[in-house]
């Protein structure tokens, strides 16, 4: 199965988040520690998304994003001080990404180019393609839309039929808009349809899509990771996830990239939110095999 991570915190080199720690995402591509029977290596490509403000909005040439959440008291005070400012700027956040269908360890950009980009929010994934799905750049997460970025670790049995039905239930954008003929790319079209317009709380959108899929495909593995540059939403449904609430920064990752004692494993069937400088974890209230929940 794929591995993914999301970061929120002070400006950090984007590439460094791919290689940080003895069990970095790059190392996990050939030596993951927690695959739970879902594969052996993650060598079918990778991708990374990072957030920034448009150039015109960052006259000082800074990273273009105002970090306004954190675990430390200092950063909470900073959050209050800048809340009015962030309210007017975070709506303008845009997401950029870099992807490659080759194994992450073969791409020199990871060490030579990506570390020169800095951001306060990053979402990255390495891929182990599900049997029968194409190996191509457009199949590599993160999938993006507007200010959103998304990764799916798992697989949806009978995905063409299941996701066609789910899309009909939600009145989703056409599934032909999926970047690639994979379960994950089609799932993203459905999820982003619920997020568009900002009408639904992102965690609730994740839960609803999961419930609709699991109602039709009870064996589906749905470990979703979603970010918008200021928040992270992640689900566990069959695979591992851990959260690191550090000193003013947060990481949500399939597995810890180092031995920091602050990593906390997330149980199965949970929804993690990192919003407003706080982490919350709640059980996913989903009954398997019931359509329309
Ligand atoms: N099913 C997805 C794909 O093939 C994700 C695979 C995975 O999590 N290993 O891209």
Coordinates of C-alpha atoms and ligand atoms in Angstrom, one line a residue:
X1 CA 0.0 0.0 0.0
X2 CA 1.0 3.5 -0.5
X3 CA 2.4 5.7 2.2
X4 CA 1.7 9.4 2.8
X5 CA 2.2 12.3 5.1
X6 CA 1.1 15.9 5.7
X7 CA 2.8 18.7 7.5
X8 CA 1.7 22.0 8.9
X9 CA 4.1 24.3 10.7
X10 CA 6.8 26.9 10.2
X11 CA 8.2 27.3 6.7
X12 CA 10.2 24.1 6.0
X13 CA 12.0 22.8 2.9
X14 CA 9.5 20.8 0.9
X15 CA 12.1 18.2 -0.1
X16 CA 13.4 17.8 3.4
X17 CA 10.0 16.4 4.5
X18 CA 10.5 13.6 2.0
X19 CA 13.9 12.6 3.4
X20 CA 13.6 13.5 7.1
X21 CA 14.4 10.8 9.6
X22 CA 15.8 7.3 9.5
X23 CA 12.4 6.0 8.2
X24 CA 11.7 8.9 5.8
X25 CA 9.1 8.7 3.1
X26 CA 11.9 8.0 0.7
X27 CA 13.2 5.1 2.8
X28 CA 9.7 3.8 3.2
X29 CA 9.6 3.4 -0.6
X30 CA 11.9 0.4 -0.4
X31 CA 11.7 -0.5 3.4
X32 CA 8.3 0.4 4.8
X33 CA 7.8 -0.9 8.3
X34 CA 4.0 -1.2 8.4
X35 CA 2.5 -2.4 5.2
X36 CA -0.1 -4.8 6.8
X37 CA 0.0 -7.3 4.0
X38 CA -0.8 -4.7 1.4
X39 CA 2.3 -5.0 -0.6
X40 CA 6.1 -4.9 -0.2
X41 CA 7.5 -1.7 -1.7
X42 CA 6.2 1.6 -2.9
X43 CA 8.1 2.0 -6.1
X44 CA 5.4 3.2 -8.6
X45 CA 6.0 6.8 -8.3
X46 CA 5.6 9.6 -5.8
X47 CA 4.3 13.2 -5.5
X48 CA 4.4 16.2 -3.2
X49 CA 2.1 19.2 -3.0
X50 CA 2.9 22.5 -1.2
X51 CA 0.9 25.6 -0.6
X52 CA 1.7 29.3 -1.2
X53 CA 0.2 32.6 -1.8
X54 CA 0.3 34.1 -5.3
X55 CA 3.5 36.0 -6.0
X56 CA 1.8 39.3 -5.9
X57 CA 0.7 38.7 -2.4
X58 CA 4.2 38.1 -1.0
X59 CA 6.1 41.3 -1.8
X60 CA 8.8 40.3 0.8
X61 CA 9.6 37.1 -1.2
X62 CA 8.7 35.0 1.8
X63 CA 7.1 31.6 1.6
X64 CA 3.8 33.3 1.1
X65 CA 1.8 31.5 3.8
X66 CA 1.2 32.8 7.3
X67 CA 1.4 29.9 9.7
X68 CA -1.3 30.5 12.3
X69 CA -1.6 27.3 14.2
X70 CA 0.7 25.3 16.5
X71 CA 1.0 23.3 19.7
X72 CA 3.0 25.8 21.7
X73 CA 1.6 28.6 23.7
X74 CA 3.7 31.1 21.7
X75 CA 2.3 30.0 18.4
X76 CA -1.3 30.1 19.8
X77 CA -0.7 33.7 20.8
X78 CA 0.7 34.4 17.3
X79 CA -2.5 32.7 15.9
X80 CA -4.7 35.2 17.8
X81 CA -2.5 38.1 16.7
X82 CA -2.7 37.2 13.1
X83 CA -6.2 35.8 12.8
X84 CA -7.7 38.8 11.1
X85 CA -4.8 38.8 8.6
X86 CA -5.0 35.1 7.8
X87 CA -8.7 35.3 7.3
X88 CA -8.2 37.5 4.4
X89 CA -5.2 35.7 2.9
X90 CA -5.7 32.0 3.3
X91 CA -8.6 32.1 0.9
X92 CA -6.1 32.9 -1.8
X93 CA -3.8 30.0 -1.1
X94 CA -2.9 27.9 -4.1
X95 CA -1.3 24.5 -4.2
X96 CA 1.5 23.4 -6.5
X97 CA 2.9 19.9 -6.9
X98 CA 5.6 17.8 -8.3
X99 CA 5.1 14.1 -9.3
X100 CA 7.1 11.4 -11.0
X101 CA 6.0 7.8 -11.9
X102 CA 9.5 6.5 -11.2
X103 CA 10.6 5.3 -7.7
X104 CA 11.3 8.3 -5.5
X105 CA 14.9 7.1 -4.8
X106 CA 15.7 7.5 -8.5
X107 CA 14.7 11.2 -8.8
X108 CA 17.5 13.7 -8.1
X109 CA 15.0 16.5 -7.8
X110 CA 14.1 15.2 -4.3
X111 CA 17.6 16.1 -3.1
X112 CA 18.6 18.9 -5.5
X113 CA 15.5 20.9 -6.2
X114 CA 12.6 20.3 -3.8
X115 CA 14.7 21.3 -0.7
X116 CA 14.9 24.8 -2.2
X117 CA 11.2 25.3 -1.9
X118 CA 9.8 26.2 1.5
X119 CA 6.3 26.0 2.7
X120 CA 4.2 25.9 5.8
X121 CA 2.0 23.1 4.5
X122 CA 3.0 20.0 2.6
X123 CA 1.3 16.8 1.5
X124 CA 3.3 13.9 0.0
X125 CA 2.8 10.3 -1.1
X126 CA 4.7 7.4 -2.5
X127 CA 2.8 4.8 -4.5
X128 CA 2.4 1.1 -4.8
X129 CA 0.0 0.7 -7.7
X130 CA -2.9 -1.6 -7.1
X131 CA -2.9 -4.6 -9.4
X132 CA -4.5 -3.7 -12.8
X133 CA -4.0 0.1 -12.4
X134 CA -1.7 2.1 -14.6
X135 CA 1.7 3.2 -13.6
X136 CA 1.9 6.8 -14.8
X137 CA 2.5 10.3 -13.4
X138 CA -1.2 11.2 -13.5
X139 CA -2.0 8.2 -11.2
X140 CA 0.4 9.5 -8.5
X141 CA -1.0 11.4 -5.5
X142 CA -1.4 14.1 -4.5
X143 CA -4.4 14.9 -6.6
X144 CA -5.2 18.6 -6.4
X145 CA -8.1 20.9 -7.1
X146 CA -8.4 24.5 -6.1
X147 CA -6.6 24.8 -2.8
X148 CA -7.1 21.1 -2.0
X149 CA -4.6 18.2 -2.1
X150 CA -5.5 14.5 -1.6
X151 CA -4.0 11.1 -1.2
X152 CA -5.6 7.7 -0.9
X153 CA -3.8 4.7 0.6
X154 CA -5.8 1.6 -0.2
X155 CA -8.0 0.0 -2.8
X156 CA -11.6 -0.2 -3.7
X157 CA -12.7 -3.6 -5.1
X158 CA -15.0 -3.3 -8.1
X159 CA -14.2 0.4 -8.1
X160 CA -15.6 1.2 -11.6
X161 CA -19.1 0.1 -10.6
X162 CA -18.9 1.2 -7.0
X163 CA -17.7 4.7 -7.7
X164 CA -20.1 5.2 -10.6
X165 CA -22.9 4.5 -8.2
X166 CA -21.4 6.7 -5.5
X167 CA -21.0 9.6 -7.9
X168 CA -24.6 9.3 -9.0
X169 CA -25.7 9.4 -5.3
X170 CA -23.8 12.6 -4.7
X171 CA -24.3 14.3 -8.0
X172 CA -20.5 14.4 -8.5
X173 CA -18.6 16.0 -11.3
X174 CA -18.2 13.6 -14.2
X175 CA -15.8 10.8 -13.4
X176 CA -14.2 11.4 -16.8
X177 CA -12.5 14.3 -15.1
X178 CA -10.4 11.8 -13.1
X179 CA -6.8 12.3 -14.0
X180 CA -6.1 8.6 -14.4
X181 CA -8.1 5.4 -14.6
X182 CA -7.6 4.5 -10.9
X183 CA -9.8 4.1 -7.9
X184 CA -8.0 6.9 -6.1
X185 CA -8.3 9.5 -9.0
X186 CA -12.0 8.7 -9.4
X187 CA -12.5 8.9 -5.6
X188 CA -11.0 12.4 -5.6
X189 CA -13.5 13.6 -8.2
X190 CA -16.3 12.6 -5.9
X191 CA -14.7 14.0 -2.7
X192 CA -13.8 17.3 -4.3
X193 CA -17.3 17.6 -5.6
X194 CA -18.5 17.7 -1.9
X195 CA -15.8 20.1 -0.9
X196 CA -16.4 22.6 -3.7
X197 CA -18.2 25.7 -2.6
X198 CA -17.1 25.1 1.0
X199 CA -20.6 23.9 2.0
X200 CA -19.4 20.8 3.9
X201 CA -16.9 20.5 6.7
X202 CA -14.0 18.5 5.2
X203 CA -14.0 15.8 7.8
X204 CA -17.7 15.2 7.3
X205 CA -17.1 15.1 3.5
X206 CA -14.5 12.4 4.0
X207 CA -16.8 10.4 6.3
X208 CA -19.7 10.6 3.9
X209 CA -17.7 9.5 0.9
X210 CA -16.2 6.6 2.9
X211 CA -19.6 5.5 4.1
X212 CA -21.0 5.5 0.6
X213 CA -18.1 3.5 -0.8
X214 CA -18.1 1.0 2.1
X215 CA -21.9 0.5 1.7
X216 CA -21.2 -0.9 -1.8
X217 CA -17.7 -2.3 -1.3
X218 CA -17.3 -3.5 2.3
X219 CA -13.7 -4.7 1.6
X220 CA -12.5 -1.3 0.5
X221 CA -9.4 0.1 2.2
X222 CA -9.8 3.8 2.7
X223 CA -7.0 5.7 4.3
X224 CA -7.5 9.2 3.0
X225 CA -5.4 12.2 3.6
X226 CA -6.7 15.7 2.7
X227 CA -5.1 19.1 3.1
X228 CA -6.0 22.7 2.2
X229 CA -2.9 24.5 3.4
X230 CA -4.2 25.3 6.9
X231 CA -5.8 22.0 7.9
X232 CA -5.3 18.3 7.6
X233 CA -7.9 15.6 7.6
X234 CA -7.0 11.9 7.6
X235 CA -8.8 8.6 8.0
X236 CA -7.8 5.1 8.9
X237 CA -9.7 2.2 7.4
X238 CA -7.4 -0.8 7.5
X239 CA -4.0 0.9 7.4
X240 CA -1.7 2.6 9.9
X241 CA -1.5 6.3 10.6
X242 CA 0.4 8.3 13.2
X243 CA 0.3 11.9 14.4
X244 CA 3.2 14.0 15.6
X245 CA 2.3 17.2 17.5
X246 CA 5.6 18.8 17.8
X247 CA 6.7 22.2 19.1
X248 CA 4.6 24.4 16.9
X249 CA 4.2 21.9 14.0
X250 CA 2.2 18.8 13.1
X251 CA 2.8 15.8 11.0
X252 CA 0.2 13.1 10.1
X253 CA 1.9 10.1 8.4
X254 CA 1.3 6.5 7.5
X255 CA 4.2 5.7 9.8
X256 CA 6.6 7.7 12.0
X257 CA 9.7 8.9 10.1
X258 CA 11.8 9.0 13.3
X259 CA 11.9 7.8 16.9
X260 CA 10.5 11.0 18.4
X261 CA 8.5 9.9 21.5
X262 CA 5.7 12.3 20.6
X263 CA 4.4 10.2 17.7
X264 CA 1.0 8.8 18.6
X265 CA -0.5 5.9 16.6
X266 CA -4.1 6.4 15.4
X267 CA -6.4 3.4 15.8
X268 CA -8.3 1.8 13.0
X269 CA -11.5 3.4 11.8
X270 CA -10.7 6.9 13.0
X271 CA -10.9 10.4 11.6
X272 CA -8.0 12.8 12.4
X273 CA -8.4 16.5 12.1
X274 CA -5.6 19.1 12.5
X275 CA -7.4 22.4 12.5
X276 CA -6.7 25.7 14.2
X277 CA -3.6 24.4 15.9
X278 CA -5.4 21.4 17.5
X279 CA -5.4 17.7 16.8
X280 CA -8.7 15.8 17.3
X281 CA -9.3 12.1 16.7
X282 CA -12.8 10.6 16.6
X283 CA -14.2 7.2 15.6
X284 CA -15.6 6.9 12.2
X285 CA -19.3 6.2 12.6
X286 CA -19.8 4.1 9.5
X287 CA -21.9 1.0 9.2
X288 CA -20.6 -1.4 6.6
X289 CA -22.9 -2.6 3.8
X290 CA -25.6 0.0 4.2
X291 CA -26.1 2.2 1.2
X292 CA -27.2 5.8 1.7
X293 CA -25.6 6.3 5.2
Ligands
LIG1 N1 -5.4 2.1 -5.4 C1 -4.5 3.2 -5.5 C2 -3.6 3.1 -6.7 O1 -3.4 2.1 -7.3 C3 -3.6 3.3 -4.2 C4 -2.7 2.2 -4.1 C5 -2.1 2.0 -2.7 O2 -2.6 2.5 -1.7 N2 -1.2 1.1 -2.7 O3 -3.0 4.1 -7.0

